[in-house]
JSON list of C-alpha atoms in Angstrom, two decimals:
[
{"chain": "A", "resi": 17, "resn": "UNK", "atom": "CA", "xyz": [4.02, 7.25, 8.56]},
{"chain": "A", "resi": 18, "resn": "UNK", "atom": "CA", "xyz": [2.30, 5.12, 5.90]},
{"chain": "A", "resi": 19, "resn": "UNK", "atom": "CA", "xyz": [-1.31, 4.10, 6.34]},
{"chain": "A", "resi": 20, "resn": "UNK", "atom": "CA", "xyz": [-1.59, 0.33, 6.00]},
{"chain": "A", "resi": 21, "resn": "UNK", "atom": "CA", "xyz": [-4.90, -1.53, 5.84]},
{"chain": "A", "resi": 22, "resn": "UNK", "atom": "CA", "xyz": [-5.88, -5.14, 5.08]},
{"chain": "A", "resi": 23, "resn": "UNK", "atom": "CA", "xyz": [-7.55, -5.95, 1.76]},
{"chain": "A", "resi": 24, "resn": "UNK", "atom": "CA", "xyz": [-10.80, -6.73, 3.59]},
{"chain": "A", "resi": 25, "resn": "UNK", "atom": "CA", "xyz": [-11.01, -3.04, 4.56]},
{"chain": "A", "resi": 26, "resn": "UNK", "atom": "CA", "xyz": [-10.99, -2.08, 0.90]},
{"chain": "A", "resi": 27, "resn": "UNK", "atom": "CA", "xyz": [-14.08, -4.20, 0.40]},
{"chain": "A", "resi": 28, "resn": "UNK", "atom": "CA", "xyz": [-15.81, -3.54, 3.72]},
{"chain": "A", "resi": 29, "resn": "UNK", "atom": "CA", "xyz": [-14.78, 0.07, 4.44]},
{"chain": "A", "resi": 30, "resn": "UNK", "atom": "CA", "xyz": [-14.31, 1.60, 1.00]},
{"chain": "A", "resi": 31, "resn": "UNK", "atom": "CA", "xyz": [-15.77, 4.99, 1.97]},
{"chain": "A", "resi": 32, "resn": "UNK", "atom": "CA", "xyz": [-13.42, 5.25, 4.96]},
{"chain": "A", "resi": 33, "resn": "UNK", "atom": "CA", "xyz": [-10.37, 4.47, 2.82]},
{"chain": "A", "resi": 34, "resn": "UNK", "atom": "CA", "xyz": [-11.52, 6.95, 0.19]},
{"chain": "A", "resi": 35, "resn": "UNK", "atom": "CA", "xyz": [-11.89, 9.64, 2.84]},
{"chain": "A", "resi": 36, "resn": "UNK", "atom": "CA", "xyz": [-8.41, 8.89, 4.22]},
{"chain": "A", "resi": 37, "resn": "UNK", "atom": "CA", "xyz": [-6.89, 9.17, 0.71]},
{"chain": "A", "resi": 38, "resn": "UNK", "atom": "CA", "xyz": [-8.56, 12.53, 0.07]},
{"chain": "A", "resi": 39, "resn": "UNK", "atom": "CA", "xyz": [-7.90, 14.02, 3.50]},
{"chain": "A", "resi": 40, "resn": "UNK", "atom": "CA", "xyz": [-4.26, 12.93, 3.86]},
{"chain": "A", "resi": 41, "resn": "UNK", "atom": "CA", "xyz": [-3.41, 13.38, 0.16]},
{"chain": "A", "resi": 42, "resn": "UNK", "atom": "CA", "xyz": [-1.28, 10.24, 0.42]},
{"chain": "A", "resi": 43, "resn": "UNK", "atom": "CA", "xyz": [-1.78, 6.61, -0.57]},
{"chain": "A", "resi": 44, "resn": "UNK", "atom": "CA", "xyz": [-3.21, 3.91, 1.62]},
{"chain": "A", "resi": 45, "resn": "UNK", "atom": "CA", "xyz": [-1.22, 0.68, 1.39]},
{"chain": "A", "resi": 46, "resn": "UNK", "atom": "CA", "xyz": [-3.33, -2.46, 1.14]},
{"chain": "A", "resi": 47, "resn": "UNK", "atom": "CA", "xyz": [-2.03, -5.80, 2.37]},
{"chain": "A", "resi": 48, "resn": "UNK", "atom": "CA", "xyz": [-3.06, -9.26, 1.27]},
{"chain": "A", "resi": 49, "resn": "UNK", "atom": "CA", "xyz": [-2.33, -12.12, 3.67]},
{"chain": "A", "resi": 50, "resn": "UNK", "atom": "CA", "xyz": [-0.08, -9.79, 5.66]},
{"chain": "A", "resi": 51, "resn": "UNK", "atom": "CA", "xyz": [2.12, -8.73, 2.72]},
{"chain": "A", "resi": 52, "resn": "UNK", "atom": "CA", "xyz": [2.03, -5.49, 0.75]},
{"chain": "A", "resi": 53, "resn": "UNK", "atom": "CA", "xyz": [-0.17, -5.78, -2.35]},
{"chain": "A", "resi": 54, "resn": "UNK", "atom": "CA", "xyz": [-1.58, -2.42, -3.52]},
{"chain": "A", "resi": 55, "resn": "UNK", "atom": "CA", "xyz": [-1.37, 1.32, -3.01]},
{"chain": "A", "resi": 56, "resn": "UNK", "atom": "CA", "xyz": [-4.69, 3.16, -3.28]},
{"chain": "A", "resi": 57, "resn": "UNK", "atom": "CA", "xyz": [-4.76, 6.93, -3.81]},
{"chain": "A", "resi": 58, "resn": "UNK", "atom": "CA", "xyz": [-7.10, 9.70, -4.89]},
{"chain": "A", "resi": 59, "resn": "UNK", "atom": "CA", "xyz": [-7.28, 10.63, -8.55]},
{"chain": "A", "resi": 60, "resn": "UNK", "atom": "CA", "xyz": [-5.91, 14.08, -7.66]},
{"chain": "A", "resi": 61, "resn": "UNK", "atom": "CA", "xyz": [-2.78, 12.55, -6.13]},
{"chain": "A", "resi": 62, "resn": "UNK", "atom": "CA", "xyz": [-2.40, 10.12, -9.03]},
{"chain": "A", "resi": 63, "resn": "UNK", "atom": "CA", "xyz": [-2.59, 12.96, -11.57]},
{"chain": "A", "resi": 64, "resn": "UNK", "atom": "CA", "xyz": [-0.14, 15.06, -9.57]},
{"chain": "A", "resi": 65, "resn": "UNK", "atom": "CA", "xyz": [2.35, 12.21, -9.45]},
{"chain": "A", "resi": 66, "resn": "UNK", "atom": "CA", "xyz": [2.01, 11.33, -13.13]},
{"chain": "A", "resi": 67, "resn": "UNK", "atom": "CA", "xyz": [2.32, 14.99, -14.15]},
{"chain": "A", "resi": 68, "resn": "UNK", "atom": "CA", "xyz": [5.43, 15.33, -12.00]},
{"chain": "A", "resi": 69, "resn": "UNK", "atom": "CA", "xyz": [6.86, 12.15, -13.53]},
{"chain": "A", "resi": 70, "resn": "UNK", "atom": "CA", "xyz": [6.28, 13.48, -17.05]},
{"chain": "A", "resi": 71, "resn": "UNK", "atom": "CA", "xyz": [7.95, 16.77, -16.12]},
{"chain": "A", "resi": 72, "resn": "UNK", "atom": "CA", "xyz": [10.98, 14.94, -14.74]},
{"chain": "A", "resi": 73, "resn": "UNK", "atom": "CA", "xyz": [11.23, 12.86, -17.92]},
{"chain": "A", "resi": 74, "resn": "UNK", "atom": "CA", "xyz": [11.19, 16.04, -20.03]},
{"chain": "A", "resi": 75, "resn": "UNK", "atom": "CA", "xyz": [13.82, 17.65, -17.81]},
{"chain": "A", "resi": 76, "resn": "UNK", "atom": "CA", "xyz": [15.94, 14.52, -18.13]},
{"chain": "A", "resi": 77, "resn": "UNK", "atom": "CA", "xyz": [15.71, 14.78, -21.94]},
{"chain": "A", "resi": 78, "resn": "UNK", "atom": "CA", "xyz": [16.78, 18.42, -21.72]},
{"chain": "A", "resi": 79, "resn": "UNK", "atom": "CA", "xyz": [19.78, 17.58, -19.58]},
{"chain": "A", "resi": 80, "resn": "UNK", "atom": "CA", "xyz": [20.78, 14.81, -22.00]},
{"chain": "A", "resi": 81, "resn": "UNK", "atom": "CA", "xyz": [20.67, 17.21, -24.96]},
{"chain": "A", "resi": 82, "resn": "UNK", "atom": "CA", "xyz": [22.82, 19.71, -23.06]},
{"chain": "A", "resi": 83, "resn": "UNK", "atom": "CA", "xyz": [25.32, 16.98, -22.25]},
{"chain": "A", "resi": 84, "resn": "UNK", "atom": "CA", "xyz": [25.48, 16.13, -25.96]},
{"chain": "A", "resi": 85, "resn": "UNK", "atom": "CA", "xyz": [26.26, 19.77, -26.68]},
{"chain": "A", "resi": 86, "resn": "UNK", "atom": "CA", "xyz": [22.95, 20.48, -28.43]},
{"chain": "A", "resi": 87, "resn": "UNK", "atom": "CA", "xyz": [21.62, 23.97, -27.81]},
{"chain": "A", "resi": 88, "resn": "UNK", "atom": "CA", "xyz": [18.45, 25.72, -28.92]},
{"chain": "A", "resi": 89, "resn": "UNK", "atom": "CA", "xyz": [17.45, 29.36, -29.16]},
{"chain": "A", "resi": 90, "resn": "UNK", "atom": "CA", "xyz": [14.64, 30.63, -26.98]},
{"chain": "A", "resi": 91, "resn": "UNK", "atom": "CA", "xyz": [12.53, 31.05, -30.13]},
{"chain": "A", "resi": 92, "resn": "UNK", "atom": "CA", "xyz": [13.03, 27.38, -31.05]},
{"chain": "A", "resi": 93, "resn": "UNK", "atom": "CA", "xyz": [11.96, 26.38, -27.55]},
{"chain": "A", "resi": 94, "resn": "UNK", "atom": "CA", "xyz": [8.84, 28.55, -27.61]},
{"chain": "A", "resi": 95, "resn": "UNK", "atom": "CA", "xyz": [7.93, 27.22, -31.06]},
{"chain": "A", "resi": 96, "resn": "UNK", "atom": "CA", "xyz": [8.23, 23.66, -29.73]},
{"chain": "A", "resi": 97, "resn": "UNK", "atom": "CA", "xyz": [6.10, 24.54, -26.69]},
{"chain": "A", "resi": 98, "resn": "UNK", "atom": "CA", "xyz": [3.44, 26.03, -28.96]},
{"chain": "A", "resi": 99, "resn": "UNK", "atom": "CA", "xyz": [3.24, 22.67, -30.77]},
{"chain": "A", "resi": 100, "resn": "UNK", "atom": "CA", "xyz": [2.54, 20.93, -27.47]}
]
């Protein structure tokens, strides 16, 4: 169940919202005039989500190259990983 708080809580109860984000490891949704406006999350969750997104993008590229019929040897893959 999402945690939803009004924008005034972000200003008036920042420490409480920060604690919720860290303890639940999920975002807190902030509303403005009763409508969704922001999602606030811990840096740890943000980094996890962005890292996962980057991994998915790389996997998508790999699938696309396979669909095109391009194949690489394991040595070519390890050489490319070493560059990264």
